XYZ file of C-alpha atoms in Angstrom:
413
model
C 97.136 48.783 71.881
C 95.523 51.759 70.120
C 96.003 55.409 70.940
C 92.863 55.563 73.109
C 94.032 52.662 75.261
C 97.485 54.233 75.661
C 95.858 57.499 76.692
C 93.605 55.770 79.236
C 96.557 53.793 80.657
C 98.683 56.913 81.088
C 95.729 58.716 82.637
C 95.084 55.883 85.098
C 98.694 55.736 86.279
C 98.693 59.510 86.572
C 95.550 59.388 88.709
C 97.066 56.665 90.905
C 100.214 58.738 91.437
C 98.194 61.847 92.199
C 96.067 59.979 94.721
C 99.126 58.592 96.462
C 100.576 62.106 96.683
C 97.276 63.423 98.042
C 97.201 60.647 100.631
C 100.703 61.456 101.878
C 99.987 65.180 101.893
C 96.745 64.619 103.828
C 98.635 62.554 106.366
C 101.114 65.367 106.996
C 98.548 68.157 106.939
C 96.278 66.314 109.318
C 98.384 67.470 112.224
C 97.105 70.991 111.628
C 93.696 70.153 110.195
C 90.487 71.724 111.397
C 89.179 68.314 112.462
C 91.301 68.690 115.605
C 89.481 71.902 116.441
C 86.080 70.372 115.680
C 86.896 67.391 117.852
C 87.723 69.563 120.843
C 84.719 71.824 120.310
C 82.373 68.844 120.178
C 83.793 67.096 123.184
C 84.054 70.289 125.238
C 80.260 70.597 125.044
C 79.873 67.519 127.235
C 78.953 68.039 130.862
C 81.574 65.648 132.250
C 83.404 67.779 134.807
C 86.897 67.369 136.168
C 87.070 67.581 139.938
C 90.390 67.940 141.692
C 90.630 66.483 145.165
C 93.510 66.125 147.581
C 92.123 62.904 149.082
C 92.010 60.220 146.405
C 91.697 57.367 148.897
C 88.143 58.260 149.845
C 85.287 56.513 148.128
C 84.839 58.182 144.723
C 81.645 59.202 143.046
C 81.618 58.316 139.357
C 80.595 61.119 137.051
C 80.062 59.303 133.743
C 76.488 58.413 132.833
C 75.123 56.543 129.843
C 73.813 59.835 128.462
C 77.303 61.315 128.566
C 78.688 58.152 127.021
C 76.297 58.658 124.124
C 77.639 62.132 123.511
C 81.281 60.996 123.777
C 80.755 58.098 121.423
C 79.079 60.342 118.871
C 82.210 62.474 118.932
C 84.305 59.396 118.106
C 82.026 58.337 115.257
C 81.791 61.836 113.821
C 85.542 62.379 114.090
C 86.444 59.171 112.273
C 83.687 59.756 109.727
C 85.044 63.223 109.037
C 88.344 61.611 108.094
C 86.441 59.438 105.666
C 84.746 62.471 104.154
C 88.186 63.965 103.507
C 89.526 60.778 101.944
C 91.047 61.664 98.546
C 90.189 58.200 97.245
C 86.431 58.725 97.554
C 84.649 58.878 94.221
C 87.533 57.459 92.213
C 85.617 54.336 91.176
C 82.821 56.376 89.633
C 85.283 58.438 87.610
C 86.894 55.447 85.908
C 85.743 54.315 82.485
C 84.000 50.887 82.453
C 86.203 49.800 79.536
C 89.269 49.006 81.622
C 92.076 46.621 80.817
C 93.032 43.873 83.266
C 95.942 45.987 84.520
C 93.668 48.980 85.032
C 91.186 46.819 86.921
C 93.999 45.809 89.276
C 94.801 49.473 89.910
C 91.154 50.155 90.647
C 90.994 47.222 93.075
C 94.216 48.327 94.787
C 92.827 51.826 95.329
C 89.601 50.400 96.701
C 91.471 48.180 99.159
C 93.830 50.971 100.136
C 90.886 53.303 100.736
C 89.172 51.262 103.394
C 89.422 48.240 105.636
C 86.567 46.141 106.935
C 87.513 43.869 109.798
C 85.281 41.298 111.416
C 83.368 42.880 114.328
C 83.274 39.603 116.265
C 85.229 39.193 119.499
C 87.041 35.922 119.069
C 87.937 33.817 122.105
C 91.498 33.747 123.368
C 93.487 30.622 122.610
C 94.397 29.291 126.059
C 95.847 25.968 124.991
C 99.262 26.831 126.500
C 97.754 27.515 129.954
C 98.030 24.300 131.970
C 97.021 25.347 135.508
C 94.904 27.827 137.484
C 97.770 30.189 138.293
C 96.440 32.828 135.901
C 92.743 32.374 136.653
C 92.226 35.773 138.328
C 94.237 37.587 135.647
C 92.239 35.830 132.948
C 88.932 36.865 134.511
C 90.051 40.514 134.539
C 91.185 40.211 130.938
C 87.858 38.817 129.766
C 86.038 41.690 131.464
C 88.269 44.250 129.732
C 87.746 42.625 126.349
C 84.004 42.454 126.822
C 83.817 46.057 127.984
C 85.665 47.431 124.957
C 83.780 45.168 122.560
C 80.383 46.208 123.942
C 81.372 49.875 124.013
C 82.397 49.804 120.364
C 79.401 47.732 119.320
C 76.985 50.118 121.019
C 78.506 53.437 120.136
C 80.323 52.905 116.845
C 78.395 52.591 113.582
C 78.029 49.024 112.349
C 79.072 50.084 108.833
C 82.669 50.512 110.000
C 83.925 53.960 108.969
C 86.483 54.471 106.227
C 89.990 55.070 107.417
C 93.476 55.121 105.960
C 94.660 51.527 106.232
C 98.419 52.127 106.147
C 98.244 54.843 108.788
C 95.916 52.754 110.929
C 98.466 49.946 111.216
C 101.602 52.113 111.304
C 102.042 51.698 115.094
C 101.672 47.900 115.032
C 104.762 45.694 115.377
C 104.845 42.166 113.954
C 106.347 39.005 115.437
C 105.696 36.233 112.941
C 107.032 33.237 114.871
C 104.375 33.526 117.582
C 101.876 35.246 115.263
C 101.750 38.379 117.371
C 100.735 41.974 116.597
C 101.606 44.591 119.224
C 100.271 48.142 118.961
C 102.787 50.533 120.466
C 101.424 53.032 122.989
C 104.327 55.221 124.165
C 104.649 55.695 127.935
C 102.782 52.445 128.582
C 105.714 50.040 128.774
C 106.517 50.096 125.057
C 110.330 50.068 125.430
C 110.306 46.847 127.414
C 107.708 45.377 125.097
C 110.051 45.988 122.174
C 112.807 44.206 124.109
C 110.480 41.236 124.499
C 109.692 41.283 120.773
C 113.403 41.317 119.934
C 113.901 38.198 122.074
C 110.820 36.491 120.596
C 112.234 37.175 117.136
C 115.427 35.350 118.105
C 117.569 38.467 117.792
C 118.697 38.413 121.433
C 118.812 35.818 124.222
C 117.750 38.138 127.042
C 115.989 41.469 127.479
C 118.488 42.644 130.094
C 121.288 43.472 127.644
C 119.231 45.351 125.061
C 119.968 49.084 125.229
C 117.522 51.934 124.795
C 119.093 52.945 121.483
C 118.863 49.379 120.178
C 115.189 49.297 121.095
C 114.218 52.576 119.470
C 116.756 53.123 116.712
C 118.023 49.643 115.815
C 115.260 48.915 113.278
C 115.251 45.240 114.219
C 111.465 44.954 114.320
C 109.033 44.991 111.432
C 105.862 47.062 111.400
C 102.622 45.932 109.847
C 102.613 48.717 107.270
C 105.814 47.283 105.773
C 103.826 44.354 104.341
C 101.691 44.372 101.219
C 97.908 44.593 101.471
C 97.460 40.828 101.412
C 99.999 40.387 104.207
C 98.365 43.099 106.303
C 94.873 41.649 106.010
C 96.075 38.101 106.682
C 97.868 39.107 109.878
C 95.031 41.292 111.137
C 92.625 38.389 110.763
C 94.767 35.527 112.081
C 97.421 36.896 114.480
C 96.901 37.615 118.182
C 96.567 41.395 118.576
C 97.637 43.018 121.835
C 97.547 46.558 123.177
C 98.786 47.950 126.496
C 97.209 51.182 127.739
C 97.634 53.584 130.648
C 95.616 56.140 132.581
C 95.644 59.112 130.160
C 96.666 61.732 132.721
C 99.529 59.601 134.019
C 100.672 58.935 130.479
C 100.579 62.660 129.651
C 102.576 63.722 132.707
C 105.048 60.881 132.174
C 105.645 62.075 128.606
C 106.184 65.669 129.744
C 108.668 64.653 132.442
C 110.608 62.409 130.073
C 110.823 64.785 127.115
C 111.052 68.224 128.736
C 112.569 67.807 132.207
C 115.685 66.018 130.989
C 118.193 66.969 128.278
C 116.812 65.967 124.901
C 118.375 66.755 121.550
C 115.090 66.409 119.674
C 112.160 67.541 121.827
C 113.813 70.669 123.184
C 114.827 72.266 119.859
C 111.814 70.956 117.902
C 108.918 71.211 120.362
C 110.404 73.273 123.192
C 111.423 76.265 121.073
C 108.015 76.478 119.401
C 106.151 76.153 122.710
C 108.232 78.788 124.497
C 108.039 81.194 121.563
C 104.233 81.118 121.470
C 103.203 80.675 125.106
C 105.885 82.380 127.212
C 105.741 86.135 127.499
C 109.091 87.900 127.580
C 111.045 84.680 126.998
C 114.803 85.205 127.230
C 117.197 84.533 124.389
C 118.597 81.311 125.827
C 115.171 79.707 126.187
C 114.224 80.723 122.644
C 117.501 79.337 121.325
C 117.648 76.012 123.162
C 113.966 75.255 123.817
C 114.889 73.987 127.279
C 112.871 74.657 130.407
C 109.308 74.247 129.071
C 106.858 74.515 131.960
C 103.928 72.128 132.359
C 101.376 74.925 132.051
C 102.963 75.937 128.722
C 102.875 72.342 127.535
C 99.149 72.136 128.354
C 98.503 75.390 126.477
C 100.176 73.840 123.447
C 98.199 70.596 123.828
C 94.840 72.383 123.954
C 95.598 74.879 121.192
C 93.697 74.110 117.976
C 96.373 76.107 116.130
C 99.476 74.510 117.629
C 102.792 75.947 116.454
C 103.940 72.348 115.897
C 101.988 69.133 115.428
C 101.128 66.316 117.809
C 103.519 63.596 118.917
C 102.902 59.914 119.541
C 103.962 60.227 123.185
C 100.871 62.284 124.031
C 98.543 61.446 121.147
C 95.255 59.790 122.159
C 95.341 55.985 122.198
C 92.114 55.982 120.195
C 94.053 57.610 117.342
C 97.229 55.571 117.720
C 95.720 52.080 117.737
C 92.083 52.465 116.583
C 90.668 50.028 119.160
C 87.132 50.169 117.775
C 88.295 49.281 114.266
C 90.968 46.698 115.095
C 89.600 44.018 117.412
C 92.381 43.541 119.947
C 92.496 40.082 121.509
C 94.339 41.172 124.649
C 94.115 44.471 126.542
C 96.854 45.007 129.073
C 97.158 47.949 131.436
C 100.256 49.718 132.690
C 98.806 49.631 136.194
C 99.114 45.804 136.179
C 101.875 45.670 133.561
C 104.042 42.764 134.679
C 101.142 40.497 135.616
C 99.283 41.159 132.351
C 102.408 40.899 130.207
C 103.614 37.642 131.733
C 100.151 36.102 131.361
C 100.112 37.140 127.713
C 103.546 35.602 127.137
C 102.246 32.306 128.503
C 99.157 32.582 126.275
C 101.222 32.793 123.097
C 103.588 29.985 124.107
C 106.674 32.129 124.682
C 109.752 30.434 126.199
C 109.235 29.724 129.896
C 112.376 31.620 130.864
C 111.178 34.795 129.137
C 109.465 37.174 131.531
C 108.568 40.800 131.139
C 111.418 43.075 132.320
C 110.700 45.205 135.360
C 113.492 47.762 135.066
C 112.861 51.425 134.216
C 114.174 52.184 130.749
C 115.569 55.679 131.398
C 115.908 58.146 134.279
C 115.892 55.208 136.667
C 116.469 57.408 139.730
C 113.321 59.446 139.083
C 110.136 58.600 140.918
C 107.706 56.801 138.634
C 104.794 58.880 137.440
C 101.855 57.851 139.614
C 98.587 59.418 140.738
C 100.287 61.519 143.403
C 102.840 62.899 140.938
C 100.041 63.648 138.468
C 98.133 65.519 141.160
C 101.124 67.769 141.772
C 101.442 68.667 138.092
C 97.735 69.261 137.574
C 97.760 71.661 140.516
C 99.931 73.959 138.376
C 97.151 74.649 135.855
C 93.723 76.284 136.257
C 90.617 74.160 136.796
C 89.294 75.067 133.348
C 92.427 73.689 131.701
C 92.276 70.550 133.834
C 88.743 70.027 132.547
C 89.748 70.626 128.926
C 92.681 68.241 129.280
C 90.332 65.563 130.548
C 87.984 66.313 127.648
C 90.881 65.871 125.243
C 91.472 62.318 126.501
C 87.898 61.429 127.489
C 87.522 58.780 124.770
C 90.559 56.932 126.112
C 89.014 57.070 129.582
C 85.731 55.686 128.272
C 87.044 52.983 125.943
C 89.341 51.395 128.507
C 87.083 51.930 131.521
C 89.435 54.167 133.455
C 87.919 56.046 136.352
C 86.818 59.524 135.471
C 87.939 62.392 137.699
C 86.094 62.270 140.984
C 84.089 64.550 143.248
C 83.746 63.782 146.923
C 80.271 62.585 147.938
């Protein structure tokens, strides 16, 4: 190897290291990036209005039209595309000399694969070979409608070219269960703790979900995530495994997260998030509140959520599902909802051939004496904030409402 080849090799490895550093730095800095502000500015220009009513049982009037869907979907496409524009890997191929060694060609290919992912846009049929009777017929019909709705939404409103996106970050919330060839995208506050218990049992690490503690679920590190595999392993599993996601009404999920993290003692969220929120949004805060971070009010939490210059970044418990699981990039085979959690989950377990004695646990993971967060509880919390902030909060989660066909806020006819 001559001096020129040595120089090129050193340069290539240096470029690869620099790009990896830039990728990691971009991931961290994204929490405070201007794209968050642009996203909210774009979506706030929509004319979807949030209407607060004290009588939810009356016949609602839907407020989403196809014209508004167009505007919302453009926001999604532009937001994801803006991430692609900021990708530090763009342009690297053009900068490399054509006289590359075999090893250098491998580096180039690795960077290209790491830069983007192109998954098949087709909606593949569910394998129902384990279903032997009509017990799940109604549940299956609902499931097919959900799958078709999301597929058609993404096909209509997302560019066919499939936008560039960071592959490793895109799959970082996906858990792997190899025995049953299952990929589960974790959406916090949508039954994820009990789903992890089920995955532990499916992996053969426990005989029953009932004896698995909260700490074992969240801190035991018994489950593998998709980003722990190499690129070949990731692509193989994305293309061949059954991919499942469970979602929840965005407002219920938001209020549930607030109640869990800020209304109970918490050694992480109070000092990390609580102190920053109180310091910025509470006038004349006392010394104890500033020291402990305890006692965050819901209106302060909403101010933090809507602030484009948050004093601390986002958290997975209230991040949008569209950013956690990328449902228009990854073609999920099964879409469960928290509102029908046990029925959907038990049907899915039968679909994948799970042991007959394994059913989805129904117990509440923590704070079992608290009332579950439902529409009435949400209504009480939203009454604490002004109508303009209720509207902006809906705008913040509007893509989740649209993608998963949740009812928009209503106005009485």
